[in-house]
């Protein structure tokens, strides 16, 4: 580890910290329907959409109706995306003449983009037409992110309001998230990327003559625009197979900064929005602090593990001062790769600028564990917020008992019904991840897909299901996932990870909204102070650790100790 | 808790021996189904027992290990049922002793052939006919079927004038605990007296009828969820181990599962709830639902009657304010003489003040004439040695002394004004036509009550004083007692409205009351405590009954409710924190044969994989037994702010729960290897 490396890391967090408040206020204004420069400008468009779609923006929905609207919308999105992928041979903007995407891969990909996962079992430049990329995948990069934000706002309103049955209007929240937040900011970021040298063209490729005189075909396309929303919407699906390690997606240290910044900024800022909307900004900052502490710890461990290098290679004469450079781009180095790896997994982004499977045991454990913690650091835009709130409910329940009061969060009593749905939500991740992993490692044809035998192979499969269930989308590398088994089971994992999680969360929101918002007293445990932040961090770590420690012990942990013992597999 | 009225030894054999029998009976799986964590443990124990029998039959050399694991898993279940049985036993014993004290009141019951028999009041049934003569207590609520009598109902109504009760008409209802002053009544009992509450209480303690309280349900859901998660984990480990070329036996997986699921809190949960009810009984409070006990811990606002709770209820002399030209000693002496024959509490308090603080010697009890207080004269006093000593209402005394309002000295008038403004009552004292000064009578705040309110405030509970006094007096007493708010000139409707208003703001309210007119407010309050001396209507409307009829009990009830929740929270945290050490004991033990590198996780340096697993299981079982006393006693509770309580409990039960099993498992491992158990 170097001072410069740490300065680089700190600089990024500083940038993000500065933008949290303005972005947070802006989003709060947008979702509360307050007037500001953007809503003044976009108002006619917004109202035009509503008239066109026949939506009454003043008619709010209850939790069930809101959730059903979200499910119907996602289903429609899935069907249309599946159709585009299957029919891309007949659709325009297909200069390379790619054939239809196979059924299982199309299912996996459609689910992947609708659930904001962006797991990619395909190489974009060799499978997807420009039309599929732009009208299919990029559209869902917007919509799946907007869906997450809309849900987060519904849950926020449940805590902000007292004794109501409605949580807002799904269609209005979707429209506002897209029109006022995602589109304009993505546009600005895309321009930034273009300025940094990312291609933005409808040409298929450029042909170059190499120094040896050979002809080389270099894939091109509308990269900058997709890259912008890929990060902003915490999607992570790259234009190219190599994702942000590819020089056209992420050419320089600055573009690397912009990449990480744009994935982190909205997810962090929406927590501030939450604090503002529930009328307790300190609560927003408390959640942000808990997220930041765990995320920075993740960055530190990865950076330390990678910088420490591999003693086995050192004994073979590799310069120990270089650390572990396997799977990393030289232009980013260990600090910026570790930062990217932790942020992309602490978020549900899933883009990568290095290969997590090539990290050391501990270095590879961190990204996996950060996803397993529930994608709340700060998680996907919107989805991270409501995930974190579930942990807050659990923490408050334990804390409330320990101070001798029925637990309360922001004045809302957390009782049996809330606990039931919170536990249902929490159960999804271990059930899906451990279940599918255990089944896969026992099936010979599933094991055949792994790239490396031994504990590393287990890590590859574990990581794949972790990434899918957490709606992250990053891959460990090594696993050939484009098989019928992985396409379908990973697809199911993604669906469960998104919808089986959010339905109970919305049920909690419905139940909380109907409750009285009780005023705080000295007997109420304050949920916006350092003690609560500490407790929240503890609960997240203990819960995550208890669920996944045995599985991790057989994968990255045994790899780590074996490496220290000089043992290979 | 500060004062345990009837401390019970934790090791009372009269309770422990039946509890041992009950703990075996409670192994019935159908009963255990109520407790998912322990039910799973029992199911797993049964599976391991079958495996043990198989190992024994096959003779594969594993029987010693699987037999011990099976035994300890059964012990885990037994310890849990034992905890519940002990709590039930203690609660039952407590409630029975309550029944006995109530039964000291006897009744003269008429048998069918008209003969009289003496029976315990508690054994009366609805429809029994009893005779009550002058001087006797009415043994239970009922209806007069024959006779007319004057009855002293002051215990209930506070009205000291006796009332007439007669058969037929509106005045036929009599209340248990009231006293017949004259004549004889024949009464038909209409409500099974007193014991009905005790019986309900016993039902709350006994396992079978015990309803889970809302908080218990929420906590059970959390524990069941964790149990499910660990079930996934253990099943998944089996698959993952298969990939890693390790065949895990069901025995070790079962051991892992049981050590991971929250058996500690799962096993003690019902004991904690029962012990909470039991603690209430110990304070002579009977709850009619477990829900009310829990709600007590949540209370935000206490509605307290001024009289009897905050003040002693009688106005007492607190100062002598002499008129010009009179010394305080002279005034005190005159007041003392004027009050010598006055047997009212006010009169006695004047005597006490004069002889006590002012050091005046107690004079002889001889009088020429005693002038008693009447509503017309509004003064009283004595004639003695030619002196006509009087005390009474200021205007009456002025008239007696022949002084007009304007003639009264300015200093005297200022003193009277000051007393009235501070919420007190001024009395004037005269010797013949000489005005001596004023006595300051005031409501005396109970000692220590202010500190109690401060402690409540630290816990986040507001106190509201309810009084029939005028606003000036109420404000003065409220500020002196340190309550947060007061309702002056309160009518029953005022109380009800206040409660409703607070509840609409999301607050939980507790109050105590005794009169029939308190009943609606008692029913509306989240925690309503009726006095045992109160009317039947009040007792029916309330969800707790205080047998000592002491209104300050409310404060203890709140503390018991809080302590109940805290004990649950502390043991839940402890239980979950324990799992970390168990992983460090068992995971390396399971896989060290395949991956020797994982030996690095064996931070406790446990002797062998088998002893590590056995030690973790033994620790998991023993910790339940070790924590039974804590579950029954409740965690230590000091009134203070939520943050400091949490910090303390997190440190003790969170951090303690993290560290203790490392030490415990290591110690057991040393013992297991020394005894060559594996």
mmCIF file with all atom_site columns, C-alpha atoms in Angstrom, chain B residues 159-334:
data_model
loop_
_atom_site.group_PDB
_atom_site.id
_atom_site.type_symbol
_atom_site.label_atom_id
_atom_site.label_alt_id
_atom_site.label_comp_id
_atom_site.label_asym_id
_atom_site.label_entity_id
_atom_site.label_seq_id
_atom_site.pdbx_PDB_ins_code
_atom_site.Cartn_x
_atom_site.Cartn_y
_atom_site.Cartn_z
_atom_site.occupancy
_atom_site.B_iso_or_equiv
_atom_site.pdbx_formal_charge
_atom_site.auth_seq_id
_atom_site.auth_comp_id
_atom_site.auth_asym_id
_atom_site.auth_atom_id
_atom_site.pdbx_PDB_model_num
ATOM 1   C CA . UNK B 1 159 ? -66.616 9.295   51.080 1.00 0.00 ? 159 UNK B CA 1
ATOM 2   C CA . UNK B 1 160 ? -66.534 8.809   54.831 1.00 0.00 ? 160 UNK B CA 1
ATOM 3   C CA . UNK B 1 161 ? -70.265 9.238   55.425 1.00 0.00 ? 161 UNK B CA 1
ATOM 4   C CA . UNK B 1 162 ? -71.910 5.816   55.601 1.00 0.00 ? 162 UNK B CA 1
ATOM 5   C CA . UNK B 1 163 ? -74.438 4.896   52.952 1.00 0.00 ? 163 UNK B CA 1
ATOM 6   C CA . UNK B 1 164 ? -77.667 2.937   53.260 1.00 0.00 ? 164 UNK B CA 1
ATOM 7   C CA . UNK B 1 165 ? -77.874 -0.428  51.508 1.00 0.00 ? 165 UNK B CA 1
ATOM 8   C CA . UNK B 1 166 ? -81.179 -2.263  51.341 1.00 0.00 ? 166 UNK B CA 1
ATOM 9   C CA . UNK B 1 167 ? -82.814 -5.030  49.410 1.00 0.00 ? 167 UNK B CA 1
ATOM 10  C CA . UNK B 1 168 ? -84.587 -4.138  46.207 1.00 0.00 ? 168 UNK B CA 1
ATOM 11  C CA . UNK B 1 169 ? -84.156 -0.953  44.208 1.00 0.00 ? 169 UNK B CA 1
ATOM 12  C CA . UNK B 1 170 ? -81.035 0.984   43.326 1.00 0.00 ? 170 UNK B CA 1
ATOM 13  C CA . UNK B 1 171 ? -79.274 0.601   46.598 1.00 0.00 ? 171 UNK B CA 1
ATOM 14  C CA . UNK B 1 172 ? -78.988 -3.150  46.738 1.00 0.00 ? 172 UNK B CA 1
ATOM 15  C CA . UNK B 1 173 ? -75.447 -3.591  45.359 1.00 0.00 ? 173 UNK B CA 1
ATOM 16  C CA . UNK B 1 174 ? -72.662 -4.047  47.866 1.00 0.00 ? 174 UNK B CA 1
ATOM 17  C CA . UNK B 1 175 ? -68.971 -4.301  47.280 1.00 0.00 ? 175 UNK B CA 1
ATOM 18  C CA . UNK B 1 176 ? -66.540 -6.725  48.789 1.00 0.00 ? 176 UNK B CA 1
ATOM 19  C CA . UNK B 1 177 ? -64.205 -5.287  51.391 1.00 0.00 ? 177 UNK B CA 1
ATOM 20  C CA . UNK B 1 178 ? -66.659 -2.654  52.629 1.00 0.00 ? 178 UNK B CA 1
ATOM 21  C CA . UNK B 1 179 ? -67.840 -2.671  56.218 1.00 0.00 ? 179 UNK B CA 1
ATOM 22  C CA . UNK B 1 180 ? -71.323 -2.968  57.643 1.00 0.00 ? 180 UNK B CA 1
ATOM 23  C CA . UNK B 1 181 ? -71.708 -0.383  60.420 1.00 0.00 ? 181 UNK B CA 1
ATOM 24  C CA . UNK B 1 182 ? -75.148 -1.220  61.740 1.00 0.00 ? 182 UNK B CA 1
ATOM 25  C CA . UNK B 1 183 ? -77.736 -3.941  61.488 1.00 0.00 ? 183 UNK B CA 1
ATOM 26  C CA . UNK B 1 184 ? -77.403 -7.138  59.484 1.00 0.00 ? 184 UNK B CA 1
ATOM 27  C CA . UNK B 1 185 ? -77.593 -7.898  55.769 1.00 0.00 ? 185 UNK B CA 1
ATOM 28  C CA . UNK B 1 186 ? -78.323 -11.059 53.865 1.00 0.00 ? 186 UNK B CA 1
ATOM 29  C CA . UNK B 1 187 ? -76.358 -10.921 50.638 1.00 0.00 ? 187 UNK B CA 1
ATOM 30  C CA . UNK B 1 188 ? -76.334 -13.050 47.506 1.00 0.00 ? 188 UNK B CA 1
ATOM 31  C CA . UNK B 1 189 ? -72.849 -13.205 45.999 1.00 0.00 ? 189 UNK B CA 1
ATOM 32  C CA . UNK B 1 190 ? -72.925 -12.151 42.336 1.00 0.00 ? 190 UNK B CA 1
ATOM 33  C CA . UNK B 1 191 ? -69.242 -12.210 41.432 1.00 0.00 ? 191 UNK B CA 1
ATOM 34  C CA . UNK B 1 192 ? -66.776 -14.893 42.399 1.00 0.00 ? 192 UNK B CA 1
ATOM 35  C CA . UNK B 1 193 ? -64.668 -12.732 44.666 1.00 0.00 ? 193 UNK B CA 1
ATOM 36  C CA . UNK B 1 194 ? -60.985 -11.786 44.404 1.00 0.00 ? 194 UNK B CA 1
ATOM 37  C CA . UNK B 1 195 ? -59.766 -15.168 43.432 1.00 0.00 ? 195 UNK B CA 1
ATOM 38  C CA . UNK B 1 196 ? -61.057 -14.819 39.912 1.00 0.00 ? 196 UNK B CA 1
ATOM 39  C CA . UNK B 1 197 ? -58.145 -12.501 39.196 1.00 0.00 ? 197 UNK B CA 1
ATOM 40  C CA . UNK B 1 198 ? -55.750 -14.895 40.835 1.00 0.00 ? 198 UNK B CA 1
ATOM 41  C CA . UNK B 1 199 ? -57.142 -17.720 38.777 1.00 0.00 ? 199 UNK B CA 1
ATOM 42  C CA . UNK B 1 200 ? -56.738 -15.735 35.598 1.00 0.00 ? 200 UNK B CA 1
ATOM 43  C CA . UNK B 1 201 ? -53.200 -14.979 36.645 1.00 0.00 ? 201 UNK B CA 1
ATOM 44  C CA . UNK B 1 202 ? -52.421 -18.634 37.206 1.00 0.00 ? 202 UNK B CA 1
ATOM 45  C CA . UNK B 1 203 ? -53.781 -19.405 33.770 1.00 0.00 ? 203 UNK B CA 1
ATOM 46  C CA . UNK B 1 204 ? -51.382 -16.840 32.348 1.00 0.00 ? 204 UNK B CA 1
ATOM 47  C CA . UNK B 1 205 ? -48.492 -18.569 34.042 1.00 0.00 ? 205 UNK B CA 1
ATOM 48  C CA . UNK B 1 206 ? -49.389 -22.156 33.173 1.00 0.00 ? 206 UNK B CA 1
ATOM 49  C CA . UNK B 1 207 ? -47.906 -23.208 29.877 1.00 0.00 ? 207 UNK B CA 1
ATOM 50  C CA . UNK B 1 208 ? -50.972 -24.607 28.198 1.00 0.00 ? 208 UNK B CA 1
ATOM 51  C CA . UNK B 1 209 ? -53.201 -21.550 28.192 1.00 0.00 ? 209 UNK B CA 1
ATOM 52  C CA . UNK B 1 210 ? -50.403 -19.054 27.941 1.00 0.00 ? 210 UNK B CA 1
ATOM 53  C CA . UNK B 1 211 ? -50.957 -16.766 24.989 1.00 0.00 ? 211 UNK B CA 1
ATOM 54  C CA . UNK B 1 212 ? -47.860 -15.369 23.380 1.00 0.00 ? 212 UNK B CA 1
ATOM 55  C CA . UNK B 1 213 ? -47.617 -11.614 23.741 1.00 0.00 ? 213 UNK B CA 1
ATOM 56  C CA . UNK B 1 214 ? -47.102 -9.434  20.653 1.00 0.00 ? 214 UNK B CA 1
ATOM 57  C CA . UNK B 1 215 ? -43.464 -8.842  21.407 1.00 0.00 ? 215 UNK B CA 1
ATOM 58  C CA . UNK B 1 216 ? -42.891 -12.530 22.079 1.00 0.00 ? 216 UNK B CA 1
ATOM 59  C CA . UNK B 1 217 ? -44.447 -13.305 18.704 1.00 0.00 ? 217 UNK B CA 1
ATOM 60  C CA . UNK B 1 218 ? -42.191 -10.806 16.950 1.00 0.00 ? 218 UNK B CA 1
ATOM 61  C CA . UNK B 1 219 ? -39.138 -12.211 18.678 1.00 0.00 ? 219 UNK B CA 1
ATOM 62  C CA . UNK B 1 220 ? -40.208 -15.787 17.891 1.00 0.00 ? 220 UNK B CA 1
ATOM 63  C CA . UNK B 1 221 ? -40.391 -14.820 14.233 1.00 0.00 ? 221 UNK B CA 1
ATOM 64  C CA . UNK B 1 222 ? -36.851 -13.474 14.365 1.00 0.00 ? 222 UNK B CA 1
ATOM 65  C CA . UNK B 1 223 ? -35.636 -16.653 16.066 1.00 0.00 ? 223 UNK B CA 1
ATOM 66  C CA . UNK B 1 224 ? -37.488 -18.917 13.633 1.00 0.00 ? 224 UNK B CA 1
ATOM 67  C CA . UNK B 1 225 ? -36.013 -16.964 10.739 1.00 0.00 ? 225 UNK B CA 1
ATOM 68  C CA . UNK B 1 226 ? -32.524 -17.430 12.122 1.00 0.00 ? 226 UNK B CA 1
ATOM 69  C CA . UNK B 1 227 ? -33.225 -21.130 12.640 1.00 0.00 ? 227 UNK B CA 1
ATOM 70  C CA . UNK B 1 228 ? -34.259 -21.441 8.991  1.00 0.00 ? 228 UNK B CA 1
ATOM 71  C CA . UNK B 1 229 ? -31.166 -19.587 7.826  1.00 0.00 ? 229 UNK B CA 1
ATOM 72  C CA . UNK B 1 230 ? -28.923 -21.932 9.782  1.00 0.00 ? 230 UNK B CA 1
ATOM 73  C CA . UNK B 1 231 ? -30.836 -24.894 8.415  1.00 0.00 ? 231 UNK B CA 1
ATOM 74  C CA . UNK B 1 232 ? -29.965 -23.685 4.899  1.00 0.00 ? 232 UNK B CA 1
ATOM 75  C CA . UNK B 1 233 ? -26.380 -23.139 5.978  1.00 0.00 ? 233 UNK B CA 1
ATOM 76  C CA . UNK B 1 234 ? -25.997 -26.651 7.368  1.00 0.00 ? 234 UNK B CA 1
ATOM 77  C CA . UNK B 1 235 ? -27.629 -28.345 4.395  1.00 0.00 ? 235 UNK B CA 1
ATOM 78  C CA . UNK B 1 236 ? -25.477 -26.266 2.045  1.00 0.00 ? 236 UNK B CA 1
ATOM 79  C CA . UNK B 1 237 ? -22.315 -27.176 3.950  1.00 0.00 ? 237 UNK B CA 1
ATOM 80  C CA . UNK B 1 238 ? -23.049 -30.811 3.289  1.00 0.00 ? 238 UNK B CA 1
ATOM 81  C CA . UNK B 1 239 ? -23.128 -30.125 -0.460 1.00 0.00 ? 239 UNK B CA 1
ATOM 82  C CA . UNK B 1 240 ? -20.083 -27.872 -0.427 1.00 0.00 ? 240 UNK B CA 1
ATOM 83  C CA . UNK B 1 241 ? -18.170 -30.429 1.617  1.00 0.00 ? 241 UNK B CA 1
ATOM 84  C CA . UNK B 1 242 ? -19.019 -33.056 -0.985 1.00 0.00 ? 242 UNK B CA 1
ATOM 85  C CA . UNK B 1 243 ? -17.366 -30.860 -3.642 1.00 0.00 ? 243 UNK B CA 1
ATOM 86  C CA . UNK B 1 244 ? -14.356 -30.461 -1.343 1.00 0.00 ? 244 UNK B CA 1
ATOM 87  C CA . UNK B 1 245 ? -14.044 -34.258 -1.032 1.00 0.00 ? 245 UNK B CA 1
ATOM 88  C CA . UNK B 1 246 ? -15.235 -34.324 2.584  1.00 0.00 ? 246 UNK B CA 1
ATOM 89  C CA . UNK B 1 247 ? -18.076 -36.570 3.635  1.00 0.00 ? 247 UNK B CA 1
ATOM 90  C CA . UNK B 1 248 ? -19.760 -34.969 6.620  1.00 0.00 ? 248 UNK B CA 1
ATOM 91  C CA . UNK B 1 249 ? -21.728 -37.219 8.924  1.00 0.00 ? 249 UNK B CA 1
ATOM 92  C CA . UNK B 1 250 ? -25.254 -36.228 9.883  1.00 0.00 ? 250 UNK B CA 1
ATOM 93  C CA . UNK B 1 251 ? -24.116 -36.313 13.500 1.00 0.00 ? 251 UNK B CA 1
ATOM 94  C CA . UNK B 1 252 ? -21.620 -33.475 13.158 1.00 0.00 ? 252 UNK B CA 1
ATOM 95  C CA . UNK B 1 253 ? -23.955 -31.463 10.932 1.00 0.00 ? 253 UNK B CA 1
ATOM 96  C CA . UNK B 1 254 ? -26.671 -31.867 13.558 1.00 0.00 ? 254 UNK B CA 1
ATOM 97  C CA . UNK B 1 255 ? -24.253 -30.717 16.212 1.00 0.00 ? 255 UNK B CA 1
ATOM 98  C CA . UNK B 1 256 ? -23.368 -27.678 14.097 1.00 0.00 ? 256 UNK B CA 1
ATOM 99  C CA . UNK B 1 257 ? -27.028 -26.853 13.491 1.00 0.00 ? 257 UNK B CA 1
ATOM 100 C CA . UNK B 1 258 ? -28.024 -27.011 17.137 1.00 0.00 ? 258 UNK B CA 1
ATOM 101 C CA . UNK B 1 259 ? -25.081 -24.913 18.266 1.00 0.00 ? 259 UNK B CA 1
ATOM 102 C CA . UNK B 1 260 ? -25.875 -22.260 15.641 1.00 0.00 ? 260 UNK B CA 1
ATOM 103 C CA . UNK B 1 261 ? -29.627 -21.879 16.102 1.00 0.00 ? 261 UNK B CA 1
ATOM 104 C CA . UNK B 1 262 ? -30.498 -19.544 18.974 1.00 0.00 ? 262 UNK B CA 1
ATOM 105 C CA . UNK B 1 263 ? -31.214 -22.260 21.559 1.00 0.00 ? 263 UNK B CA 1
ATOM 106 C CA . UNK B 1 264 ? -30.195 -20.050 24.475 1.00 0.00 ? 264 UNK B CA 1
ATOM 107 C CA . UNK B 1 265 ? -32.890 -17.447 24.001 1.00 0.00 ? 265 UNK B CA 1
ATOM 108 C CA . UNK B 1 266 ? -35.242 -19.993 22.426 1.00 0.00 ? 266 UNK B CA 1
ATOM 109 C CA . UNK B 1 267 ? -34.992 -22.157 25.522 1.00 0.00 ? 267 UNK B CA 1
ATOM 110 C CA . UNK B 1 268 ? -35.405 -19.313 27.978 1.00 0.00 ? 268 UNK B CA 1
ATOM 111 C CA . UNK B 1 269 ? -38.013 -17.214 26.150 1.00 0.00 ? 269 UNK B CA 1
ATOM 112 C CA . UNK B 1 270 ? -41.115 -18.548 27.861 1.00 0.00 ? 270 UNK B CA 1
ATOM 113 C CA . UNK B 1 271 ? -39.358 -18.646 31.233 1.00 0.00 ? 271 UNK B CA 1
ATOM 114 C CA . UNK B 1 272 ? -38.582 -14.939 30.877 1.00 0.00 ? 272 UNK B CA 1
ATOM 115 C CA . UNK B 1 273 ? -42.217 -14.133 30.158 1.00 0.00 ? 273 UNK B CA 1
ATOM 116 C CA . UNK B 1 274 ? -43.522 -16.196 33.055 1.00 0.00 ? 274 UNK B CA 1
ATOM 117 C CA . UNK B 1 275 ? -40.923 -14.747 35.403 1.00 0.00 ? 275 UNK B CA 1
ATOM 118 C CA . UNK B 1 276 ? -42.072 -11.259 34.419 1.00 0.00 ? 276 UNK B CA 1
ATOM 119 C CA . UNK B 1 277 ? -45.619 -12.056 35.508 1.00 0.00 ? 277 UNK B CA 1
ATOM 120 C CA . UNK B 1 278 ? -44.226 -13.636 38.620 1.00 0.00 ? 278 UNK B CA 1
ATOM 121 C CA . UNK B 1 279 ? -42.308 -10.494 39.520 1.00 0.00 ? 279 UNK B CA 1
ATOM 122 C CA . UNK B 1 280 ? -45.544 -8.549  39.250 1.00 0.00 ? 280 UNK B CA 1
ATOM 123 C CA . UNK B 1 281 ? -47.278 -10.941 41.628 1.00 0.00 ? 281 UNK B CA 1
ATOM 124 C CA . UNK B 1 282 ? -44.393 -10.479 44.014 1.00 0.00 ? 282 UNK B CA 1
ATOM 125 C CA . UNK B 1 283 ? -45.270 -6.798  44.043 1.00 0.00 ? 283 UNK B CA 1
ATOM 126 C CA . UNK B 1 284 ? -48.840 -7.785  44.811 1.00 0.00 ? 284 UNK B CA 1
ATOM 127 C CA . UNK B 1 285 ? -50.033 -6.780  41.379 1.00 0.00 ? 285 UNK B CA 1
ATOM 128 C CA . UNK B 1 286 ? -52.151 -9.123  39.337 1.00 0.00 ? 286 UNK B CA 1
ATOM 129 C CA . UNK B 1 287 ? -52.162 -8.752  35.589 1.00 0.00 ? 287 UNK B CA 1
ATOM 130 C CA . UNK B 1 288 ? -55.012 -10.077 33.530 1.00 0.00 ? 288 UNK B CA 1
ATOM 131 C CA . UNK B 1 289 ? -52.937 -10.355 30.359 1.00 0.00 ? 289 UNK B CA 1
ATOM 132 C CA . UNK B 1 290 ? -49.296 -10.716 29.463 1.00 0.00 ? 290 UNK B CA 1
ATOM 133 C CA . UNK B 1 291 ? -49.813 -8.040  26.857 1.00 0.00 ? 291 UNK B CA 1
ATOM 134 C CA . UNK B 1 292 ? -50.435 -5.470  29.586 1.00 0.00 ? 292 UNK B CA 1
ATOM 135 C CA . UNK B 1 293 ? -47.121 -6.257  31.274 1.00 0.00 ? 293 UNK B CA 1
ATOM 136 C CA . UNK B 1 294 ? -45.328 -5.687  28.008 1.00 0.00 ? 294 UNK B CA 1
ATOM 137 C CA . UNK B 1 295 ? -47.239 -2.520  27.282 1.00 0.00 ? 295 UNK B CA 1
ATOM 138 C CA . UNK B 1 296 ? -46.183 -1.259  30.707 1.00 0.00 ? 296 UNK B CA 1
ATOM 139 C CA . UNK B 1 297 ? -42.588 -1.188  29.513 1.00 0.00 ? 297 UNK B CA 1
ATOM 140 C CA . UNK B 1 298 ? -43.607 1.025   26.611 1.00 0.00 ? 298 UNK B CA 1
ATOM 141 C CA . UNK B 1 299 ? -45.572 3.562   28.545 1.00 0.00 ? 299 UNK B CA 1
ATOM 142 C CA . UNK B 1 300 ? -44.834 7.170   27.604 1.00 0.00 ? 300 UNK B CA 1
ATOM 143 C CA . UNK B 1 301 ? -47.117 8.956   30.017 1.00 0.00 ? 301 UNK B CA 1
ATOM 144 C CA . UNK B 1 302 ? -48.227 8.157   33.547 1.00 0.00 ? 302 UNK B CA 1
ATOM 145 C CA . UNK B 1 303 ? -51.470 9.635   34.788 1.00 0.00 ? 303 UNK B CA 1
ATOM 146 C CA . UNK B 1 304 ? -51.204 9.815   38.559 1.00 0.00 ? 304 UNK B CA 1
ATOM 147 C CA . UNK B 1 305 ? -53.842 10.879  41.031 1.00 0.00 ? 305 UNK B CA 1
ATOM 148 C CA . UNK B 1 306 ? -52.480 13.598  43.243 1.00 0.00 ? 306 UNK B CA 1
ATOM 149 C CA . UNK B 1 307 ? -54.026 12.344  46.432 1.00 0.00 ? 307 UNK B CA 1
ATOM 150 C CA . UNK B 1 308 ? -52.313 9.335   47.844 1.00 0.00 ? 308 UNK B CA 1
ATOM 151 C CA . UNK B 1 309 ? -49.733 9.106   45.071 1.00 0.00 ? 309 UNK B CA 1
ATOM 152 C CA . UNK B 1 310 ? -47.987 12.430  45.019 1.00 0.00 ? 310 UNK B CA 1
ATOM 153 C CA . UNK B 1 311 ? -49.213 13.867  48.317 1.00 0.00 ? 311 UNK B CA 1
ATOM 154 C CA . UNK B 1 312 ? -50.230 12.182  51.523 1.00 0.00 ? 312 UNK B CA 1
ATOM 155 C CA . UNK B 1 313 ? -53.777 13.205  50.836 1.00 0.00 ? 313 UNK B CA 1
ATOM 156 C CA . UNK B 1 314 ? -54.310 15.334  53.913 1.00 0.00 ? 314 UNK B CA 1
ATOM 157 C CA . UNK B 1 315 ? -53.474 18.953  54.301 1.00 0.00 ? 315 UNK B CA 1
ATOM 158 C CA . UNK B 1 316 ? -50.879 19.333  56.996 1.00 0.00 ? 316 UNK B CA 1
ATOM 159 C CA . UNK B 1 317 ? -49.622 22.323  58.922 1.00 0.00 ? 317 UNK B CA 1
ATOM 160 C CA . UNK B 1 318 ? -46.281 23.427  57.609 1.00 0.00 ? 318 UNK B CA 1
ATOM 161 C CA . UNK B 1 319 ? -45.704 26.849  59.157 1.00 0.00 ? 319 UNK B CA 1
ATOM 162 C CA . UNK B 1 320 ? -46.968 29.432  61.655 1.00 0.00 ? 320 UNK B CA 1
ATOM 163 C CA . UNK B 1 321 ? -47.086 33.033  60.454 1.00 0.00 ? 321 UNK B CA 1
ATOM 164 C CA . UNK B 1 322 ? -47.497 35.339  63.431 1.00 0.00 ? 322 UNK B CA 1
ATOM 165 C CA . UNK B 1 323 ? -49.397 38.638  63.340 1.00 0.00 ? 323 UNK B CA 1
ATOM 166 C CA . UNK B 1 324 ? -47.523 41.856  64.311 1.00 0.00 ? 324 UNK B CA 1
ATOM 167 C CA . UNK B 1 325 ? -46.709 41.975  67.976 1.00 0.00 ? 325 UNK B CA 1
ATOM 168 C CA . UNK B 1 326 ? -47.030 38.230  68.439 1.00 0.00 ? 326 UNK B CA 1
ATOM 169 C CA . UNK B 1 327 ? -44.082 35.865  68.554 1.00 0.00 ? 327 UNK B CA 1
ATOM 170 C CA . UNK B 1 328 ? -44.113 32.711  66.538 1.00 0.00 ? 328 UNK B CA 1
ATOM 171 C CA . UNK B 1 329 ? -43.847 30.755  69.799 1.00 0.00 ? 329 UNK B CA 1
ATOM 172 C CA . UNK B 1 330 ? -46.984 32.410  71.189 1.00 0.00 ? 330 UNK B CA 1
ATOM 173 C CA . UNK B 1 331 ? -48.851 31.638  67.984 1.00 0.00 ? 331 UNK B CA 1
ATOM 174 C CA . UNK B 1 332 ? -47.648 28.040  67.985 1.00 0.00 ? 332 UNK B CA 1
ATOM 175 C CA . UNK B 1 333 ? -48.669 27.552  71.576 1.00 0.00 ? 333 UNK B CA 1
ATOM 176 C CA . UNK B 1 334 ? -52.155 28.991  70.948 1.00 0.00 ? 334 UNK B CA 1
#
